[in-house]
Tab-separated table of C-alpha atoms in Angstrom:
chain	number	residue	atom	x	y	z
A	1	MET	CA	-5.612	-5.290	7.463
A	2	GLU	CA	-3.755	-5.607	10.751
A	3	GLY	CA	0.012	-5.522	10.623
A	4	ILE	CA	1.801	-8.782	11.411
A	5	GLY	CA	2.232	-9.013	15.155
A	6	THR	CA	0.043	-5.939	15.790
A	7	PRO	CA	-2.819	-6.600	18.224
A	8	SER	CA	-6.263	-5.780	16.876
A	9	GLY	CA	-7.256	-2.254	17.854
A	10	ALA	CA	-3.755	-1.384	19.138
A	11	PRO	CA	-2.941	2.287	18.588
A	12	GLN	CA	-0.479	3.045	15.798
A	13	VAL	CA	2.880	4.370	16.901
A	14	PRO	CA	3.295	7.889	15.495
A	15	GLU	CA	6.058	8.402	12.956
A	16	THR	CA	9.097	10.163	14.311
A	17	GLN	CA	10.454	13.230	12.593
A	18	GLU	CA	13.488	11.281	11.398
A	19	GLU	CA	11.328	8.442	10.032
A	20	LYS	CA	9.105	10.838	8.106
A	21	ILE	CA	12.069	12.687	6.615
A	22	ALA	CA	13.701	9.403	5.648
A	23	LYS	CA	10.468	8.161	4.024
A	24	ILE	CA	9.976	11.349	1.990
A	25	THR	CA	13.641	11.395	0.922
A	26	THR	CA	13.263	7.818	-0.325
A	27	GLN	CA	10.093	8.745	-2.274
A	28	LEU	CA	11.840	11.740	-3.830
A	29	LYS	CA	14.856	9.647	-4.843
A	30	THR	CA	12.687	6.900	-6.336
A	31	TYR	CA	10.602	9.368	-8.378
A	32	ALA	CA	13.723	11.205	-9.501
A	33	GLU	CA	15.264	7.971	-10.801
A	34	GLN	CA	12.058	7.004	-12.602
A	35	HIS	CA	11.717	10.426	-14.250
A	36	LYS	CA	15.407	11.253	-14.636
A	37	LEU	CA	15.107	14.394	-12.462
A	38	ARG	CA	18.435	15.137	-10.877
A	39	GLY	CA	18.690	16.319	-7.293
A	40	LEU	CA	14.983	16.094	-6.483
A	41	GLU	CA	15.858	14.874	-2.987
A	42	GLY	CA	17.352	18.352	-2.412
A	43	ARG	CA	13.790	19.603	-1.954
A	44	ILE	CA	14.086	18.425	1.656
A	45	GLN	CA	16.189	21.553	2.186
A	46	ARG	CA	14.002	23.835	0.063
A	47	GLY	CA	10.441	22.572	0.464
A	48	LEU	CA	8.403	20.644	-2.068
A	49	ASP	CA	7.886	21.911	-5.606
A	50	PRO	CA	5.408	20.462	-8.186
A	51	ALA	CA	7.678	17.558	-9.148
A	52	ALA	CA	8.303	16.720	-5.507
A	53	MET	CA	4.610	16.908	-4.698
A	54	LEU	CA	4.006	14.250	-7.347
A	55	ALA	CA	6.730	12.130	-5.730
A	56	VAL	CA	5.522	12.287	-2.155
A	57	LYS	CA	2.498	10.072	-1.491
A	58	GLU	CA	0.559	12.331	0.837
A	59	THR	CA	0.713	15.297	-1.542
A	60	ARG	CA	0.342	13.146	-4.661
A	61	ASP	CA	-2.953	11.714	-3.411
A	62	LYS	CA	-4.427	15.186	-3.192
A	63	LEU	CA	-3.094	16.282	-6.563
A	64	ASP	CA	-4.664	13.162	-8.082
A	65	LYS	CA	-8.051	14.372	-6.842
A	66	VAL	CA	-7.480	17.891	-8.119
A	67	ALA	CA	-6.413	16.594	-11.543
A	68	ALA	CA	-9.466	14.302	-11.812
A	69	ILE	CA	-11.934	17.178	-11.242
A	70	LEU	CA	-10.056	19.478	-13.631
A	71	GLY	CA	-10.106	16.774	-16.295
A	72	ALA	CA	-6.360	16.286	-16.418
A	73	ASP	CA	-4.525	13.028	-17.093
A	74	MET	CA	-1.898	12.364	-14.440
A	75	LYS	CA	0.522	10.861	-16.943
A	76	ASP	CA	0.286	14.085	-18.925
A	77	VAL	CA	0.616	16.129	-15.720
A	78	GLU	CA	3.796	14.194	-14.894
A	79	SER	CA	5.116	14.816	-18.411
A	80	VAL	CA	4.427	18.552	-18.228
A	81	THR	CA	5.957	18.726	-14.773
A	82	ASP	CA	9.076	16.840	-15.912
A	83	GLN	CA	9.477	19.265	-18.815
A	84	LEU	CA	9.010	22.308	-16.647
A	85	HIS	CA	11.381	20.945	-14.040
A	86	VAL	CA	14.254	20.778	-16.514
A	87	GLY	CA	13.765	24.083	-18.315
A	88	ALA	CA	10.743	23.805	-20.613
A	89	ILE	CA	9.121	26.541	-18.570
A	90	TRP	CA	10.428	28.943	-21.260
A	91	ALA	CA	8.893	27.000	-24.134
A	92	LEU	CA	5.537	26.589	-22.345
A	93	ALA	CA	5.241	30.206	-21.144
A	94	ASP	CA	2.233	30.996	-23.418
A	95	LYS	CA	0.279	27.957	-22.200
A	96	LEU	CA	1.125	28.806	-18.599
A	97	ALA	CA	-0.119	32.330	-19.027
A	98	ALA	CA	-3.359	31.162	-20.697
A	99	GLY	CA	-3.942	28.518	-18.019
A	100	THR	CA	-6.738	26.722	-19.879
A	101	ASP	CA	-5.159	23.300	-20.455
A	102	PRO	CA	-6.202	20.937	-17.585
A	103	ASN	CA	-2.707	19.489	-17.266
A	104	ILE	CA	-1.197	23.005	-17.083
A	105	GLN	CA	-3.923	23.981	-14.619
A	106	THR	CA	-2.939	21.129	-12.308
A	107	TRP	CA	0.706	22.206	-12.514
A	108	ILE	CA	-0.265	25.826	-11.781
A	109	VAL	CA	-2.137	24.631	-8.675
A	110	ALA	CA	0.997	22.823	-7.494
A	111	ALA	CA	3.152	25.855	-8.318
A	112	GLU	CA	0.872	28.115	-6.315
A	113	VAL	CA	1.031	25.704	-3.380
A	114	THR	CA	4.846	25.704	-3.664
A	115	THR	CA	5.181	29.407	-2.870
A	116	PHE	CA	1.961	30.779	-1.319
A	117	GLY	CA	2.567	31.660	2.312
A	118	LYS	CA	6.052	30.149	2.312
A	119	GLU	CA	8.178	31.587	5.121
A	120	LYS	CA	11.625	30.394	4.057
A	121	GLU	CA	13.061	29.563	0.617
A	122	THR	CA	16.239	27.631	1.381
A	123	ASP	CA	18.315	25.873	4.021
A	124	LEU	CA	15.275	24.346	5.776
A	125	SER	CA	15.980	22.229	8.829
A	126	ASP	CA	14.020	18.959	9.116
A	127	GLN	CA	11.625	20.652	11.505
A	128	GLU	CA	11.155	23.652	9.172
A	129	PHE	CA	10.554	21.284	6.231
A	130	LEU	CA	7.818	19.421	8.097
A	131	LYS	CA	6.227	22.705	9.136
A	132	ASP	CA	6.236	23.793	5.507
A	133	LEU	CA	4.765	20.420	4.507
A	134	LYS	CA	1.756	21.197	6.784
A	135	ARG	CA	1.318	24.501	4.899
A	136	ILE	CA	1.379	22.592	1.587
A	137	ASP	CA	-1.036	19.952	2.876
A	138	SER	CA	-3.494	22.619	4.007
A	139	LEU	CA	-3.415	24.429	0.632
A	140	LEU	CA	-3.860	21.148	-1.259
A	141	THR	CA	-6.907	20.420	0.927
A	142	ASP	CA	-8.337	23.762	-0.166
A	143	ALA	CA	-7.573	22.875	-3.785
A	144	VAL	CA	-9.336	19.508	-3.508
A	145	GLN	CA	-12.463	21.253	-2.199
A	146	ASP	CA	-12.627	23.666	-5.165
A	147	PRO	CA	-10.126	22.778	-7.904
A	148	ASN	CA	-11.510	25.127	-10.529
A	149	GLY	CA	-11.670	28.124	-8.186
A	150	PHE	CA	-8.197	27.414	-6.791
A	151	ALA	CA	-6.737	27.019	-10.311
A	152	THR	CA	-8.319	30.310	-11.422
A	153	ARG	CA	-6.945	32.167	-8.422
A	154	ALA	CA	-3.558	30.545	-8.865
A	155	ARG	CA	-3.335	31.733	-12.495
A	156	GLU	CA	-4.445	35.255	-11.506
A	157	ASN	CA	-1.806	35.294	-8.761
A	158	LEU	CA	0.768	33.997	-11.208
A	159	ILE	CA	0.126	36.861	-13.633
A	160	THR	CA	-0.406	39.729	-11.202
A	161	SER	CA	2.426	38.919	-8.804
A	162	SER	CA	4.970	37.790	-11.392
A	163	LYS	CA	6.308	41.286	-12.181
A	164	GLU	CA	7.251	41.767	-8.515
A	165	GLN	CA	9.234	38.538	-8.346
A	166	PHE	CA	12.280	39.573	-10.346
A	167	GLU	CA	14.297	42.616	-11.353
A	168	LEU	CA	16.508	43.376	-14.316
A	169	ASP	CA	20.263	43.493	-13.838
A	170	ASP	CA	21.358	45.187	-17.057
A	171	ASP	CA	19.183	43.186	-19.463
A	172	VAL	CA	19.010	39.947	-17.470
A	173	PRO	CA	16.123	39.123	-15.108
A	174	VAL	CA	17.258	38.031	-11.663
A	175	SER	CA	15.160	36.678	-8.758
A	176	GLY	CA	15.694	35.403	-5.272
A	177	LEU	CA	12.495	33.313	-5.342
A	178	ASP	CA	11.798	29.685	-6.270
A	179	SER	CA	9.108	30.906	-8.626
A	180	GLY	CA	11.423	33.381	-10.343
A	181	PHE	CA	11.845	31.488	-13.627
A	182	LEU	CA	8.092	31.099	-14.021
A	183	ALA	CA	7.589	34.814	-13.369
A	184	MET	CA	10.221	35.726	-15.948
A	185	ALA	CA	8.875	33.388	-18.623
A	186	VAL	CA	5.276	34.532	-18.234
A	187	ASN	CA	6.505	38.113	-18.753
A	188	GLY	CA	8.193	37.247	-22.065
A	189	HIS	CA	11.802	36.723	-20.936
A	190	LYS	CA	13.664	33.829	-22.509
A	191	ALA	CA	16.305	33.258	-19.834
A	192	GLY	CA	17.110	34.339	-16.316
A	193	ILE	CA	18.862	33.808	-12.996
A	194	VAL	CA	17.553	32.641	-9.637
A	195	LYS	CA	19.868	33.104	-6.676
A	196	ASP	CA	19.651	31.398	-3.313
A	197	LYS	CA	20.861	32.506	0.094
A	198	ALA	CA	23.748	30.063	-0.037
A	199	GLY	CA	25.256	32.068	-2.904
A	200	LEU	CA	24.435	29.616	-5.686
A	201	LEU	CA	23.152	31.086	-8.948
A	202	PHE	CA	20.738	28.987	-11.017
A	203	VAL	CA	20.632	29.876	-14.716
A	204	GLY	CA	17.678	28.790	-16.823
A	205	ALA	CA	16.673	28.994	-20.518
A	206	ASN	CA	15.304	26.713	-23.176
A	207	GLU	CA	18.934	26.059	-24.132
A	208	LEU	CA	22.229	27.526	-22.917
A	209	ASN	CA	25.507	27.876	-24.791
A	210	TYR	CA	28.052	26.667	-22.241
A	211	GLU	CA	30.954	27.081	-24.615
A	212	SER	CA	30.351	30.852	-24.656
A	213	LEU	CA	31.865	31.004	-21.179
A	214	GLY	CA	35.367	30.144	-22.417
A	215	LEU	CA	35.803	27.603	-19.585
A	216	ARG	CA	37.144	24.070	-19.829
A	217	ALA	CA	34.632	21.260	-19.743
A	218	GLU	CA	35.332	18.351	-17.424
A	219	VAL	CA	33.128	15.345	-16.794
A	220	LYS	CA	33.219	14.267	-13.123
A	221	GLU	CA	31.359	11.942	-10.873
A	222	ASP	CA	28.798	13.788	-8.769
A	223	ARG	CA	26.511	11.923	-6.395
A	224	GLY	CA	26.924	8.718	-8.375
A	225	ARG	CA	26.374	10.373	-11.789
A	226	GLN	CA	28.657	11.656	-14.518
A	227	VAL	CA	28.131	15.416	-14.699
A	228	THR	CA	29.769	18.096	-16.840
A	229	PHE	CA	31.493	20.907	-14.944
A	230	TYR	CA	33.072	24.004	-16.473
A	231	VAL	CA	36.303	24.911	-14.709
A	232	ASP	CA	38.608	27.913	-14.739
A	233	GLU	CA	42.383	28.013	-15.405
A	234	GLU	CA	43.133	27.080	-11.788
A	235	GLY	CA	40.881	24.019	-12.042
A	236	ASN	CA	38.114	25.460	-9.885
A	237	ASP	CA	34.578	24.335	-10.629
A	238	VAL	CA	32.636	27.401	-11.826
A	239	VAL	CA	29.527	26.033	-13.548
A	240	LYS	CA	27.689	22.732	-13.116
A	241	LYS	CA	25.593	21.678	-16.119
A	242	LEU	CA	22.435	19.928	-15.039
A	243	TYR	CA	20.526	20.049	-18.326
A	244	PRO	CA	20.959	21.821	-21.676
A	245	GLY	CA	18.859	24.678	-20.328
A	246	PHE	CA	19.685	24.617	-16.621
A	247	ALA	CA	22.966	25.212	-14.782
A	248	ILE	CA	24.373	26.242	-11.442
A	249	VAL	CA	27.061	28.870	-11.100
A	250	LEU	CA	28.878	27.448	-8.099
A	251	ASN	CA	31.110	30.363	-7.185
A	252	GLY	CA	28.284	32.929	-7.126
A	253	ASP	CA	29.826	35.014	-9.928
A	254	LEU	CA	26.868	37.060	-11.240
A	255	GLU	CA	28.749	38.148	-14.349
A	256	VAL	CA	29.300	34.514	-15.334
A	257	ALA	CA	25.629	33.800	-14.698
A	258	LYS	CA	24.538	36.802	-16.794
A	259	LYS	CA	26.815	35.782	-19.633
A	260	LEU	CA	25.338	32.290	-19.618
A	261	ALA	CA	21.792	33.677	-19.437
A	262	ARG	CA	22.465	35.959	-22.401
A	263	SER	CA	23.611	32.934	-24.405
A	264	GLY	CA	20.133	31.483	-23.785
A	265	MET	CA	18.507	34.732	-24.902
A	266	ARG	CA	20.517	34.719	-28.121
A	267	LYS	CA	19.630	31.079	-28.811
A	268	ALA	CA	15.927	31.783	-28.282
A	269	GLU	CA	16.058	34.765	-30.658
A	270	SER	CA	17.923	32.791	-33.334
A	271	ASP	CA	15.347	29.953	-33.018
A	272	ARG	CA	12.517	32.495	-33.361
A	273	LEU	CA	14.064	33.998	-36.489
A	274	PHE	CA	14.680	30.515	-37.933
A	275	ARG	CA	11.059	29.553	-37.373
A	276	GLY	CA	9.989	32.742	-39.060
A	277	VAL	CA	12.129	32.031	-42.098
A	278	SER	CA	10.981	28.425	-42.228
A	279	GLY	CA	7.367	29.499	-41.952
A	280	ALA	CA	7.759	32.061	-44.746
A	281	SER	CA	9.414	29.403	-46.964
A	282	GLN	CA	6.582	27.007	-46.415
A	283	ILE	CA	3.998	29.674	-47.285
A	284	LYS	CA	5.834	30.469	-50.546
A	285	GLU	CA	6.094	26.784	-51.460
A	286	GLU	CA	2.367	26.291	-50.867
């Protein structure tokens, strides 16, 4: 259908860089609000991840095609992606490693596209973001042409390359890559730290014990939302709680990040022991 006031056959005016960035930012914000995913619009500075690819129309359209051929349901793919985006990566590690569930396969395809051939992890300019978007678009085109083959290779890459994507600092896995948490979880770790070049430390686990830090909790407005911060004696923001299992150490203090990560490890171990006891009790009762 012709646009109102547009002569038939008139060439379309190409989108400017600013218009495209604004459009994508709006799509990210809208999806984030619908799915309660905080800060998704920040992917403009870091490049699209699986959740962001579902939010942006041009990448979503290709993922829809991949999912259809793999036998996935996009509502379920969205649900899995939402869970993984907010920390469930640790709880779903076994399924991710197996890579047989169609919904997980679709996510693994998107995760592979997130990182494969990526030149820069953070602080992308608008021009760098759009260049990275072309990389993503090209890989998704490959995935559409052979979803099963792409998913198989993506899972193999996930397993074989994962050990190189993090190192242990004392007993805590630490990575400088976007895919660091996934690599840690697939290798059996229950918590870890991802650091970016800006000095921020992201701590992830199934659940973190924020009170273990000994800092004062303060609820403040942050980008129009009420967010819990943990502050030191001088009132400086040290940790920003995004979800029960995901936080940012704002001052770059690795020891604070490691302490928080260890709290996640302890919680995972106590949950494992509890499940074992509960399972044993059920067996005895039966």
